[in-house]
């Protein structure tokens, strides 16, 4: 059997940021991503986990074709992509779309929802206006909103609804790969559950591939097939979700797991007992 | 004996479209040396009720309560001068955004010494020594140098340590922490929670922890109050709450935790409310 071409593949991806110098300070180069390899198969979810400053969002922006890598190759559907050499055309843009963390910031407050959704079609396709409208209305229903929301403005929606709109916008071009940068971390727990369910449904229905950036291990455990733990620009651990959660080998992964609060009843019982004992010792 | 007692607290905001009730008849009490967690989602009124105690609400807010007492003294009947003696000394508060809570124009050393000067009447070397001692107590590395730093030169976790140092400067008996770790990474969150818990035990303070994170509740609280849309849904010892939640809303919150997922779908809060209505 021939191996299936991954939807997205990265080979030794490096990203440098140049901090310009001044009279008193020498210019320096910060290496935010230090040679990361990965690949994701169709219909699967790769979760990138790390803390602030780890380079996870930089990597996400490279995969979403927003920034070019300084070194290394990025392959989409087996084709080498180099956005530094040539701007990606409509076909490539349609394949890869992104959803950002903050739905309050990622939607233009002066743009009606209908325009938000049809804009990608206007820019990248020559679909006629009537069909654009129909597609936008259908997409609103698909993400759990109503067709009559078409003429409303972003401020009329709650955070969870706005994130649904951002997801709808990303799906308008029928992408095969969706890059989600902390899509649920600005949302309340109950809304987070709804959005995660929606993402799971859409993945099944449309055969989507996800690259899911998150700092929240409990969300990752729920949604990921493959997990990459990144720290200071390096992928310290990479593998199938079950393996990483069952047996984290890298010290940083273990530290991350140890710091994540546990809501397990036995753990709480043990903590309450410890506290009681400490109090009695004082008294 | 309870340190802070609140009975039937209601907070209303005057808005352009009429009055909005943010907190609706909430009862609360916290004992000496107790850790009380107030948990709820955005709009549950969890912060507003504590801001009402601190007197930090804007003029558009109307606060009413049958009782609001601190150590037997009626907070509602206090004169502003009496309140100033209490708030910021006996009761102190830390907030979600540590970097935004500090003044960017002054060194953190100046800001902590300011508190020591106003609240404890310390000056000069005495204030400096006490500031140093407090920085050591909250685990700030090389405290002598850090006193001369500006907030932007420190990380979020370190700024939160500075805020905690300022909050415990006057040996308060009640510390209110409003989402103290929400803006921080998990490894830093753990350090800050561990610090708060050890200070709470050493100083025997009452601690009110406002949070939306069930994980934080599980790791810190003695007792928990669950709020939803301005009302108290449930109050229980932490173990009882997780083991045997009484209110449907608490059950919904707990099962919406991704780690409690069974099968492919996460139950959502609205699933629970439909289920309740169907009964």
Short mmCIF file of N, CA and C in Angstrom, two decimals, chain A residues 128-203:
data_model
loop_
_atom_site.label_atom_id
_atom_site.label_comp_id
_atom_site.label_asym_id
_atom_site.label_seq_id
_atom_site.Cartn_x
_atom_site.Cartn_y
_atom_site.Cartn_z
N UNK A 128 -21.41 34.15 -8.46
CA UNK A 128 -22.31 35.31 -8.55
C UNK A 128 -22.93 35.68 -7.19
N UNK A 129 -23.36 36.93 -7.08
CA UNK A 129 -23.82 37.48 -5.81
C UNK A 129 -24.94 36.67 -5.19
N UNK A 130 -25.92 36.26 -6.00
CA UNK A 130 -27.06 35.53 -5.45
C UNK A 130 -26.61 34.23 -4.80
N UNK A 131 -25.65 33.56 -5.45
CA UNK A 131 -25.19 32.29 -4.91
C UNK A 131 -24.35 32.50 -3.65
N UNK A 132 -23.59 33.61 -3.65
CA UNK A 132 -22.80 33.93 -2.45
C UNK A 132 -23.72 34.06 -1.24
N UNK A 133 -24.83 34.79 -1.46
CA UNK A 133 -25.80 34.97 -0.36
C UNK A 133 -26.36 33.64 0.10
N UNK A 134 -26.74 32.80 -0.87
CA UNK A 134 -27.31 31.50 -0.50
C UNK A 134 -26.32 30.66 0.29
N UNK A 135 -25.08 30.69 -0.18
CA UNK A 135 -24.06 29.88 0.51
C UNK A 135 -23.82 30.39 1.93
N UNK A 136 -23.82 31.73 2.09
CA UNK A 136 -23.60 32.30 3.42
C UNK A 136 -24.73 31.92 4.36
N UNK A 137 -25.98 31.98 3.86
CA UNK A 137 -27.13 31.62 4.69
C UNK A 137 -27.05 30.14 5.09
N UNK A 138 -26.68 29.31 4.12
CA UNK A 138 -26.58 27.88 4.42
C UNK A 138 -25.49 27.63 5.46
N UNK A 139 -24.37 28.37 5.33
CA UNK A 139 -23.27 28.18 6.27
C UNK A 139 -23.66 28.61 7.68
N UNK A 140 -24.44 29.69 7.79
CA UNK A 140 -24.90 30.13 9.11
C UNK A 140 -25.66 29.01 9.80
N UNK A 141 -26.50 28.31 9.02
CA UNK A 141 -27.26 27.21 9.62
C UNK A 141 -26.34 26.07 10.03
N UNK A 142 -25.36 25.84 9.20
CA UNK A 142 -24.44 24.74 9.45
C UNK A 142 -23.69 24.92 10.78
N UNK A 143 -23.35 26.17 11.12
CA UNK A 143 -22.62 26.40 12.36
C UNK A 143 -23.55 26.71 13.53
N UNK A 144 -24.86 26.47 13.33
CA UNK A 144 -25.78 26.60 14.45
C UNK A 144 -26.32 28.00 14.66
N UNK A 145 -26.24 28.85 13.64
CA UNK A 145 -26.87 30.17 13.74
C UNK A 145 -28.09 30.16 12.81
N UNK A 146 -28.75 31.33 12.67
CA UNK A 146 -29.95 31.39 11.85
C UNK A 146 -29.69 32.19 10.58
N UNK A 147 -30.37 31.83 9.46
CA UNK A 147 -30.19 32.59 8.22
C UNK A 147 -30.53 34.08 8.42
N UNK A 148 -31.45 34.39 9.35
CA UNK A 148 -31.82 35.81 9.53
C UNK A 148 -30.72 36.61 10.24
N UNK A 149 -29.70 35.94 10.72
CA UNK A 149 -28.56 36.66 11.30
C UNK A 149 -27.72 37.37 10.24
N UNK A 150 -28.01 37.10 8.98
CA UNK A 150 -27.22 37.59 7.85
C UNK A 150 -27.00 39.10 7.88
N UNK A 151 -28.03 39.85 8.29
CA UNK A 151 -27.93 41.31 8.23
C UNK A 151 -27.54 41.96 9.54
N UNK A 152 -27.08 41.18 10.51
CA UNK A 152 -26.73 41.78 11.81
C UNK A 152 -25.25 42.09 11.89
N UNK A 153 -24.90 42.87 12.91
CA UNK A 153 -23.50 43.25 13.13
C UNK A 153 -22.89 42.41 14.25
N UNK A 154 -21.55 42.27 14.27
CA UNK A 154 -20.91 41.42 15.28
C UNK A 154 -21.28 41.74 16.73
N UNK A 155 -21.49 43.06 17.06
CA UNK A 155 -21.75 43.36 18.48
C UNK A 155 -23.07 42.81 18.96
N UNK A 156 -23.93 42.35 18.04
CA UNK A 156 -25.23 41.82 18.45
C UNK A 156 -25.11 40.35 18.87
N UNK A 157 -23.91 39.80 18.84
CA UNK A 157 -23.73 38.38 19.15
C UNK A 157 -22.89 38.18 20.41
N UNK A 158 -23.09 37.04 21.05
CA UNK A 158 -22.28 36.70 22.22
C UNK A 158 -20.93 36.15 21.74
N UNK A 159 -20.01 35.97 22.67
CA UNK A 159 -18.67 35.48 22.33
C UNK A 159 -18.71 34.14 21.60
N UNK A 160 -19.55 33.22 22.08
CA UNK A 160 -19.64 31.90 21.46
C UNK A 160 -20.20 31.99 20.05
N UNK A 161 -21.23 32.85 19.89
CA UNK A 161 -21.81 33.03 18.55
C UNK A 161 -20.80 33.66 17.60
N UNK A 162 -20.01 34.61 18.11
CA UNK A 162 -19.01 35.24 17.25
C UNK A 162 -17.96 34.23 16.80
N UNK A 163 -17.59 33.32 17.72
CA UNK A 163 -16.61 32.31 17.31
C UNK A 163 -17.23 31.40 16.25
N UNK A 164 -18.54 31.14 16.34
CA UNK A 164 -19.21 30.37 15.28
C UNK A 164 -19.13 31.11 13.95
N UNK A 165 -19.30 32.44 14.00
CA UNK A 165 -19.22 33.24 12.77
C UNK A 165 -17.81 33.15 12.19
N UNK A 166 -16.79 33.25 13.06
CA UNK A 166 -15.41 33.17 12.59
C UNK A 166 -15.15 31.80 11.95
N UNK A 167 -15.72 30.75 12.54
CA UNK A 167 -15.56 29.41 11.96
C UNK A 167 -16.28 29.34 10.61
N UNK A 168 -17.49 29.92 10.55
CA UNK A 168 -18.25 29.93 9.30
C UNK A 168 -17.46 30.63 8.20
N UNK A 169 -16.85 31.77 8.55
CA UNK A 169 -16.08 32.51 7.56
C UNK A 169 -14.93 31.66 7.03
N UNK A 170 -14.28 30.94 7.94
CA UNK A 170 -13.15 30.11 7.53
C UNK A 170 -13.59 28.97 6.61
N UNK A 171 -14.86 28.55 6.77
CA UNK A 171 -15.31 27.39 6.00
C UNK A 171 -15.94 27.77 4.65
N UNK A 172 -16.14 29.06 4.41
CA UNK A 172 -16.83 29.50 3.20
C UNK A 172 -16.16 29.02 1.91
N UNK A 173 -14.84 28.85 1.94
CA UNK A 173 -14.13 28.46 0.72
C UNK A 173 -13.92 26.96 0.64
N UNK A 174 -14.65 26.20 1.47
CA UNK A 174 -14.46 24.75 1.51
C UNK A 174 -13.01 24.33 1.68
N UNK A 175 -12.35 24.78 2.73
CA UNK A 175 -10.94 24.46 2.90
C UNK A 175 -10.77 22.99 3.26
N UNK A 176 -9.56 22.48 3.06
CA UNK A 176 -9.31 21.12 3.55
C UNK A 176 -8.59 21.17 4.89
N UNK A 177 -7.93 22.31 5.17
CA UNK A 177 -7.17 22.43 6.42
C UNK A 177 -7.60 23.69 7.16
N UNK A 178 -7.90 23.51 8.45
CA UNK A 178 -8.27 24.64 9.28
C UNK A 178 -7.23 24.78 10.40
N UNK A 179 -6.63 25.97 10.50
CA UNK A 179 -5.70 26.23 11.59
C UNK A 179 -6.45 27.02 12.65
N UNK A 180 -6.54 26.46 13.87
CA UNK A 180 -7.32 27.08 14.93
C UNK A 180 -6.36 27.50 16.04
N UNK A 181 -6.20 28.81 16.23
CA UNK A 181 -5.26 29.30 17.25
C UNK A 181 -6.04 29.64 18.52
N UNK A 182 -5.98 28.76 19.50
CA UNK A 182 -6.70 28.93 20.78
C UNK A 182 -8.16 29.32 20.56
N UNK A 183 -8.93 28.52 19.78
CA UNK A 183 -10.26 28.98 19.40
C UNK A 183 -11.26 29.01 20.55
N UNK A 184 -11.00 28.32 21.65
CA UNK A 184 -12.00 28.30 22.72
C UNK A 184 -11.51 28.91 24.03
N UNK A 185 -10.27 29.46 24.03
CA UNK A 185 -9.76 29.89 25.33
C UNK A 185 -10.37 31.21 25.80
N UNK A 186 -11.04 31.96 24.91
CA UNK A 186 -11.70 33.19 25.36
C UNK A 186 -13.15 32.93 25.77
N UNK A 187 -13.57 31.66 25.72
CA UNK A 187 -14.99 31.36 25.93
C UNK A 187 -15.24 30.74 27.30
N UNK A 188 -16.45 30.93 27.81
CA UNK A 188 -16.87 30.28 29.04
C UNK A 188 -16.92 28.77 28.84
N UNK A 189 -16.83 28.06 29.96
CA UNK A 189 -16.79 26.60 29.91
C UNK A 189 -17.95 25.99 29.13
N UNK A 190 -19.17 26.45 29.40
CA UNK A 190 -20.33 25.82 28.75
C UNK A 190 -20.35 26.14 27.26
N UNK A 191 -19.90 27.35 26.91
CA UNK A 191 -19.86 27.73 25.50
C UNK A 191 -18.72 27.00 24.81
N UNK A 192 -17.62 26.83 25.54
CA UNK A 192 -16.47 26.09 25.03
C UNK A 192 -16.91 24.69 24.60
N UNK A 193 -17.73 24.04 25.43
CA UNK A 193 -18.20 22.70 25.10
C UNK A 193 -19.00 22.71 23.79
N UNK A 194 -19.86 23.73 23.62
CA UNK A 194 -20.66 23.80 22.39
C UNK A 194 -19.77 23.97 21.16
N UNK A 195 -18.77 24.86 21.27
CA UNK A 195 -17.92 25.12 20.11
C UNK A 195 -17.06 23.88 19.79
N UNK A 196 -16.56 23.20 20.83
CA UNK A 196 -15.79 21.97 20.58
C UNK A 196 -16.66 20.91 19.90
N UNK A 197 -17.92 20.79 20.35
CA UNK A 197 -18.84 19.84 19.69
C UNK A 197 -19.04 20.21 18.23
N UNK A 198 -19.22 21.52 17.97
CA UNK A 198 -19.42 21.98 16.60
C UNK A 198 -18.21 21.62 15.74
N UNK A 199 -17.01 21.86 16.28
CA UNK A 199 -15.80 21.55 15.51
C UNK A 199 -15.72 20.06 15.20
N UNK A 200 -16.09 19.23 16.18
CA UNK A 200 -16.05 17.79 15.95
C UNK A 200 -17.06 17.38 14.87
N UNK A 201 -18.27 17.96 14.93
CA UNK A 201 -19.30 17.64 13.92
C UNK A 201 -18.83 18.05 12.53
N UNK A 202 -18.29 19.27 12.42
CA UNK A 202 -17.87 19.77 11.11
C UNK A 202 -16.75 18.92 10.54
N UNK A 203 -15.85 18.47 11.43
CA UNK A 203 -14.75 17.63 10.96
C UNK A 203 -15.29 16.34 10.34
#
